[in-house]
GROMACS .gro file of C-alpha atoms in nm:
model
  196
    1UNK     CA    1  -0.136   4.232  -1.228
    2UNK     CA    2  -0.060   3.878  -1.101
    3UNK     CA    3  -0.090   4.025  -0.748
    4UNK     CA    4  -0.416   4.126  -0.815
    5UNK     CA    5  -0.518   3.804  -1.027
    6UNK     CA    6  -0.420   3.582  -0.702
    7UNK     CA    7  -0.643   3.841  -0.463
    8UNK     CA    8  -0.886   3.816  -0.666
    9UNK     CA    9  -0.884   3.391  -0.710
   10UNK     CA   10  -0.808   3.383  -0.306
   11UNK     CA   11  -1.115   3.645  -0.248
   12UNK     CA   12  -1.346   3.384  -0.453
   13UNK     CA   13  -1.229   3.062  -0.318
   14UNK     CA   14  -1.225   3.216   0.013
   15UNK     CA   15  -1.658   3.296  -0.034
   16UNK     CA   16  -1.664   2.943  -0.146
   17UNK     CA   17  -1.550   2.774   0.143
   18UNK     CA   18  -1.758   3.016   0.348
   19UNK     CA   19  -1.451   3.167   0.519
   20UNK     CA   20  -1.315   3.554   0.571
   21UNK     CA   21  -0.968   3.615   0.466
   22UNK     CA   22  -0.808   3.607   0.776
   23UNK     CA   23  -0.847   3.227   0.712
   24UNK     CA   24  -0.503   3.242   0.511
   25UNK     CA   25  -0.317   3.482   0.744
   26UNK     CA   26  -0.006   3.397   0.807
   27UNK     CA   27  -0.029   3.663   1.120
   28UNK     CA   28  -0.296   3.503   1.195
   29UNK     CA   29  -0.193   3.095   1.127
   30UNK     CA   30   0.111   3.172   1.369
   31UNK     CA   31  -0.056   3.320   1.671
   32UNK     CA   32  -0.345   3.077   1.670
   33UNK     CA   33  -0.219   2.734   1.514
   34UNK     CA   34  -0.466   2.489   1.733
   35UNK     CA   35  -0.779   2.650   1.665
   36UNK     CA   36  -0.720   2.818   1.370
   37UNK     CA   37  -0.964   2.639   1.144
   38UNK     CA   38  -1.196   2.328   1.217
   39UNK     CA   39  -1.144   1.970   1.012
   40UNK     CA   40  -1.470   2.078   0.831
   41UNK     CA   41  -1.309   2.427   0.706
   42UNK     CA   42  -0.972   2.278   0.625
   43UNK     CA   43  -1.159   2.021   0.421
   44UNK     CA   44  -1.372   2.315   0.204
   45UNK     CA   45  -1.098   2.515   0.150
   46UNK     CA   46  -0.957   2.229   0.034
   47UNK     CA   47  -1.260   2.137  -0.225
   48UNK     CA   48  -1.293   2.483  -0.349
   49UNK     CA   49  -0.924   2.516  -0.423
   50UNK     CA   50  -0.987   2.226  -0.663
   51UNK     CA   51  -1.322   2.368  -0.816
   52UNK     CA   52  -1.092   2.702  -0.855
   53UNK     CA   53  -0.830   2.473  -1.010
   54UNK     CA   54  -1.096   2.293  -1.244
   55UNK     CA   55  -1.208   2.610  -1.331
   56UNK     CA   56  -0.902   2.803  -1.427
   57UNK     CA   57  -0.786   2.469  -1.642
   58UNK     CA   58  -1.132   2.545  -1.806
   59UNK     CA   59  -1.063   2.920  -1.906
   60UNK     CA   60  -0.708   2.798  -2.026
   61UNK     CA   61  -0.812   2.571  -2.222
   62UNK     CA   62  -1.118   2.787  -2.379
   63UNK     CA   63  -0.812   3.038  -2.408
   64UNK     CA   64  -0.608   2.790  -2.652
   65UNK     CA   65  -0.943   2.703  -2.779
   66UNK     CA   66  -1.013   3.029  -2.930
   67UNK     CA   67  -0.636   3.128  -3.007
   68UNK     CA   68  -0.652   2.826  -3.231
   69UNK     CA   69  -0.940   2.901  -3.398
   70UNK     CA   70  -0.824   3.277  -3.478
   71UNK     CA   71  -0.544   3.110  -3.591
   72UNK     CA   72  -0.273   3.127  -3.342
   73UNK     CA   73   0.044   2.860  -3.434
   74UNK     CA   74   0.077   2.585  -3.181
   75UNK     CA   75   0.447   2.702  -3.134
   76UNK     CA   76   0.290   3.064  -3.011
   77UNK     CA   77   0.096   2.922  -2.767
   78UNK     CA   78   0.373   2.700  -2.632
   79UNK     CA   79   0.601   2.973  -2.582
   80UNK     CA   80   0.331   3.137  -2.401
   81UNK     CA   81   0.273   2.901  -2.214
   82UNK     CA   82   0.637   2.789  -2.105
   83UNK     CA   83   0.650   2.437  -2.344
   84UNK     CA   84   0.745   2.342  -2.634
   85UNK     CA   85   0.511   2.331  -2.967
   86UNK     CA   86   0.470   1.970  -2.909
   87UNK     CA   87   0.374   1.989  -2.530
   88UNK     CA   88   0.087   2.218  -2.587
   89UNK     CA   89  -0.019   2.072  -2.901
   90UNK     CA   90  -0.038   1.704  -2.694
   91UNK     CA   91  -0.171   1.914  -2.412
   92UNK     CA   92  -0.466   2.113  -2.552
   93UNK     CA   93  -0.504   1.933  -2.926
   94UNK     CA   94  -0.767   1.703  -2.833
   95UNK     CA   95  -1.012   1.940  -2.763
   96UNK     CA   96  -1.349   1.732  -2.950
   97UNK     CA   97  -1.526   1.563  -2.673
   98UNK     CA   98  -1.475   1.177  -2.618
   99UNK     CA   99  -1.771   0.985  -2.675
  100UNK     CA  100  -1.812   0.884  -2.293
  101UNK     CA  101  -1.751   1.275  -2.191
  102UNK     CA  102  -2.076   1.346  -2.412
  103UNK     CA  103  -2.291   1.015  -2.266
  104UNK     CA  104  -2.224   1.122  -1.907
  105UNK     CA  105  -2.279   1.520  -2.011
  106UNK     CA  106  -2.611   1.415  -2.149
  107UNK     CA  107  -2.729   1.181  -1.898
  108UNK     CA  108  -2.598   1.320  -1.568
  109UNK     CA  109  -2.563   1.736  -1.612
  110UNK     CA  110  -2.439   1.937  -1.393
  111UNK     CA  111  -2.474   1.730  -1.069
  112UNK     CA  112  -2.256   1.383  -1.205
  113UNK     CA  113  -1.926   1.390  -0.953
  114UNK     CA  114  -1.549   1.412  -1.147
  115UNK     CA  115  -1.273   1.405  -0.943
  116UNK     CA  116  -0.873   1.363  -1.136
  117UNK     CA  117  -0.672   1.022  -1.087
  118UNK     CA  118  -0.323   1.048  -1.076
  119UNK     CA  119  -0.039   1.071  -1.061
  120UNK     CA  120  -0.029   0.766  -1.255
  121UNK     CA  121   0.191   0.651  -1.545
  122UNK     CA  122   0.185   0.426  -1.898
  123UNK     CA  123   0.326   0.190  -1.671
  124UNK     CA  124   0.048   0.160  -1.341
  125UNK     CA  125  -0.204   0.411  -1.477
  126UNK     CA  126  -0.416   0.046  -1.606
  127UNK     CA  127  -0.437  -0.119  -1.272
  128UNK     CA  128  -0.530   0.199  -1.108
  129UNK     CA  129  -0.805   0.264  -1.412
  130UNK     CA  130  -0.901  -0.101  -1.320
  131UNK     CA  131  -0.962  -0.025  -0.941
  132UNK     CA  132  -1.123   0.318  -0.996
  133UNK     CA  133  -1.349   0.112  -1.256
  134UNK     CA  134  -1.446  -0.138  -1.001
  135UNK     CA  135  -1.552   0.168  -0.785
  136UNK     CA  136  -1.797   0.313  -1.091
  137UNK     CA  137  -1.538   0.580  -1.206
  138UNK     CA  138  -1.389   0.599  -1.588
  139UNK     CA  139  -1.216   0.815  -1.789
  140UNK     CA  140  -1.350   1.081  -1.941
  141UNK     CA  141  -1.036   1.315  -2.025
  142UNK     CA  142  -0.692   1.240  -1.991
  143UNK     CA  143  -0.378   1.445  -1.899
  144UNK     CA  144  -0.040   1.463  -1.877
  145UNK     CA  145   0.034   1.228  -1.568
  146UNK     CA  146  -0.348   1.191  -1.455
  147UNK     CA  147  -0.735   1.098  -1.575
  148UNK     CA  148  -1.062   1.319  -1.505
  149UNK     CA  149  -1.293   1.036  -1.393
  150UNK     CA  150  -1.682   1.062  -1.341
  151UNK     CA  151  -1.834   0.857  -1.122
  152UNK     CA  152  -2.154   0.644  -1.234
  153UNK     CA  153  -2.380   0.349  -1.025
  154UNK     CA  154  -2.210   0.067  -1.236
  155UNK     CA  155  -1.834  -0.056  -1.288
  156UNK     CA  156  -1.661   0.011  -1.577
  157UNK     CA  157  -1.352  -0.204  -1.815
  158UNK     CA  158  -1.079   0.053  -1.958
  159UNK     CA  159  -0.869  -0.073  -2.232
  160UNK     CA  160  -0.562   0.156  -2.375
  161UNK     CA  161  -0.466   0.116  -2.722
  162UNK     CA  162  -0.206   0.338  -2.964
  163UNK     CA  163  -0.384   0.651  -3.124
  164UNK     CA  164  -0.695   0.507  -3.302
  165UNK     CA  165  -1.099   0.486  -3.224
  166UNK     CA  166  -1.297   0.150  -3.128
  167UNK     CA  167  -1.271  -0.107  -3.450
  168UNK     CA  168  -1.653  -0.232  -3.550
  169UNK     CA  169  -1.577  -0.508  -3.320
  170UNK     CA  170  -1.472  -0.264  -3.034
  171UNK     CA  171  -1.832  -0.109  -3.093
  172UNK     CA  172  -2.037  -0.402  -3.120
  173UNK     CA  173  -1.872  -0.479  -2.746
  174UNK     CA  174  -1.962  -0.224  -2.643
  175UNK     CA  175  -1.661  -0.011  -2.582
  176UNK     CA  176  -1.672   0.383  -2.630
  177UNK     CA  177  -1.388   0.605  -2.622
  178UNK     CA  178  -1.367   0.750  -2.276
  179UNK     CA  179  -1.040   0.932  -2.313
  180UNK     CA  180  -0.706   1.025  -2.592
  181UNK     CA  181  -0.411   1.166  -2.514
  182UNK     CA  182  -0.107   1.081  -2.775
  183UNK     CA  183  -0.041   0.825  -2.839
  184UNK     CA  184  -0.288   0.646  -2.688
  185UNK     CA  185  -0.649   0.622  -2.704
  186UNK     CA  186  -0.881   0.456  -2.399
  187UNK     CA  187  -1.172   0.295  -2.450
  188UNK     CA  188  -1.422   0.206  -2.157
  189UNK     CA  189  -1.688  -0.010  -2.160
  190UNK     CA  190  -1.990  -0.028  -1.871
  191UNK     CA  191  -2.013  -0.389  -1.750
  192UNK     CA  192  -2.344  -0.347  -1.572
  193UNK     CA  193  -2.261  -0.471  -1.299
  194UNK     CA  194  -2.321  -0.229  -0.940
  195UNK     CA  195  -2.000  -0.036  -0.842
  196UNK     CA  196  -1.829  -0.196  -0.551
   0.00000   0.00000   0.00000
């Protein structure tokens, strides 16, 4: 089964990047190493192993989604999955969508451009939120290790506090919540200003 499940995910991101299987032959990589595959291949293989990526997180996390809901125990679907209770509950818990996640939804559909941040930590993950923000990316979801950032025309201020929503004073400045993931919460604000 897992054979066939990785044929099947290789078959599709293969027609994605517009390449025939012999494209991941290792018969093939050996014999012809130089000109094997152009810059402009290597580079949409690349990008349609992360859409396939994106998309199987997606069908996981509908999968917990749904297991929840028929009322499948957290410590279930962590042994399924390989963690503990606690990881997948941290993992998949926060699955209502973040105030900024439903702006940028609205506004942008399908087209808006995401792309993950990371690895970053509690300890660097702020400066690197700051530079991304600078660029007109924010946080929109955050992970274990990384943020899924859209990108917008304008720069944006990320602010991290422990596990709780934008006071009244938060929200009269402005600030949304772009992102949670225990314990913290991050708020983002657009400063209106064009991205660098």
């Amino acid at each position: 089964m897992t054979g066939d499940l990785r044929d099947a995910i290789t078959a599709a991101v293969l027609d994605r990047a517009v390449l025939d299987r012999a494209a991941l032959d290792p018969a093939v990589i050996e014999s012809d190493v130089d000109s094997h595959l152009t810059t402009e291949q290597h580079l949409a293989l690349i990008h349609a192993s992360s859409d396939a990526e994106g998309e199987a997180r997606a069908i996981l996390r509908q999968a917990v989604e749904s297991a929840r809901a028929g009322g499948v125990s957290w410590a279930a679907i962590g042994t399924e999955l390989g963690m503990s209770r606690q990881a997948a509950q941290q993992r998949f818990g926060d699955t209502v969508p973040t105030d900024a996640a439903a702006s940028v939804d609205a506004s942008d559909g399908p087209e808006a451009e995401y792309r993950w941040l990371g690895p970053v930590t509690a300890f660097d993950e702020m400066a690197e939120l700051e530079l991304a923000g600078r660029a007109g990316w924010h946080t929109v979801e955050a992970g274990m290790l990384r943020h899924r950032m859209v990108r917008t025309d304008t720069q944006w201020e990320t602010k991290r506090l422990i596990w709780r929503g934008p006071s009244r004073r938060d929200e009269a400045e402005g600030w949304i919540v772009g992102s949670t993931m225990f314990p913290w919460a991050y708020l983002v604000r657009d400063r209106g200003i064009p991205a660098e």
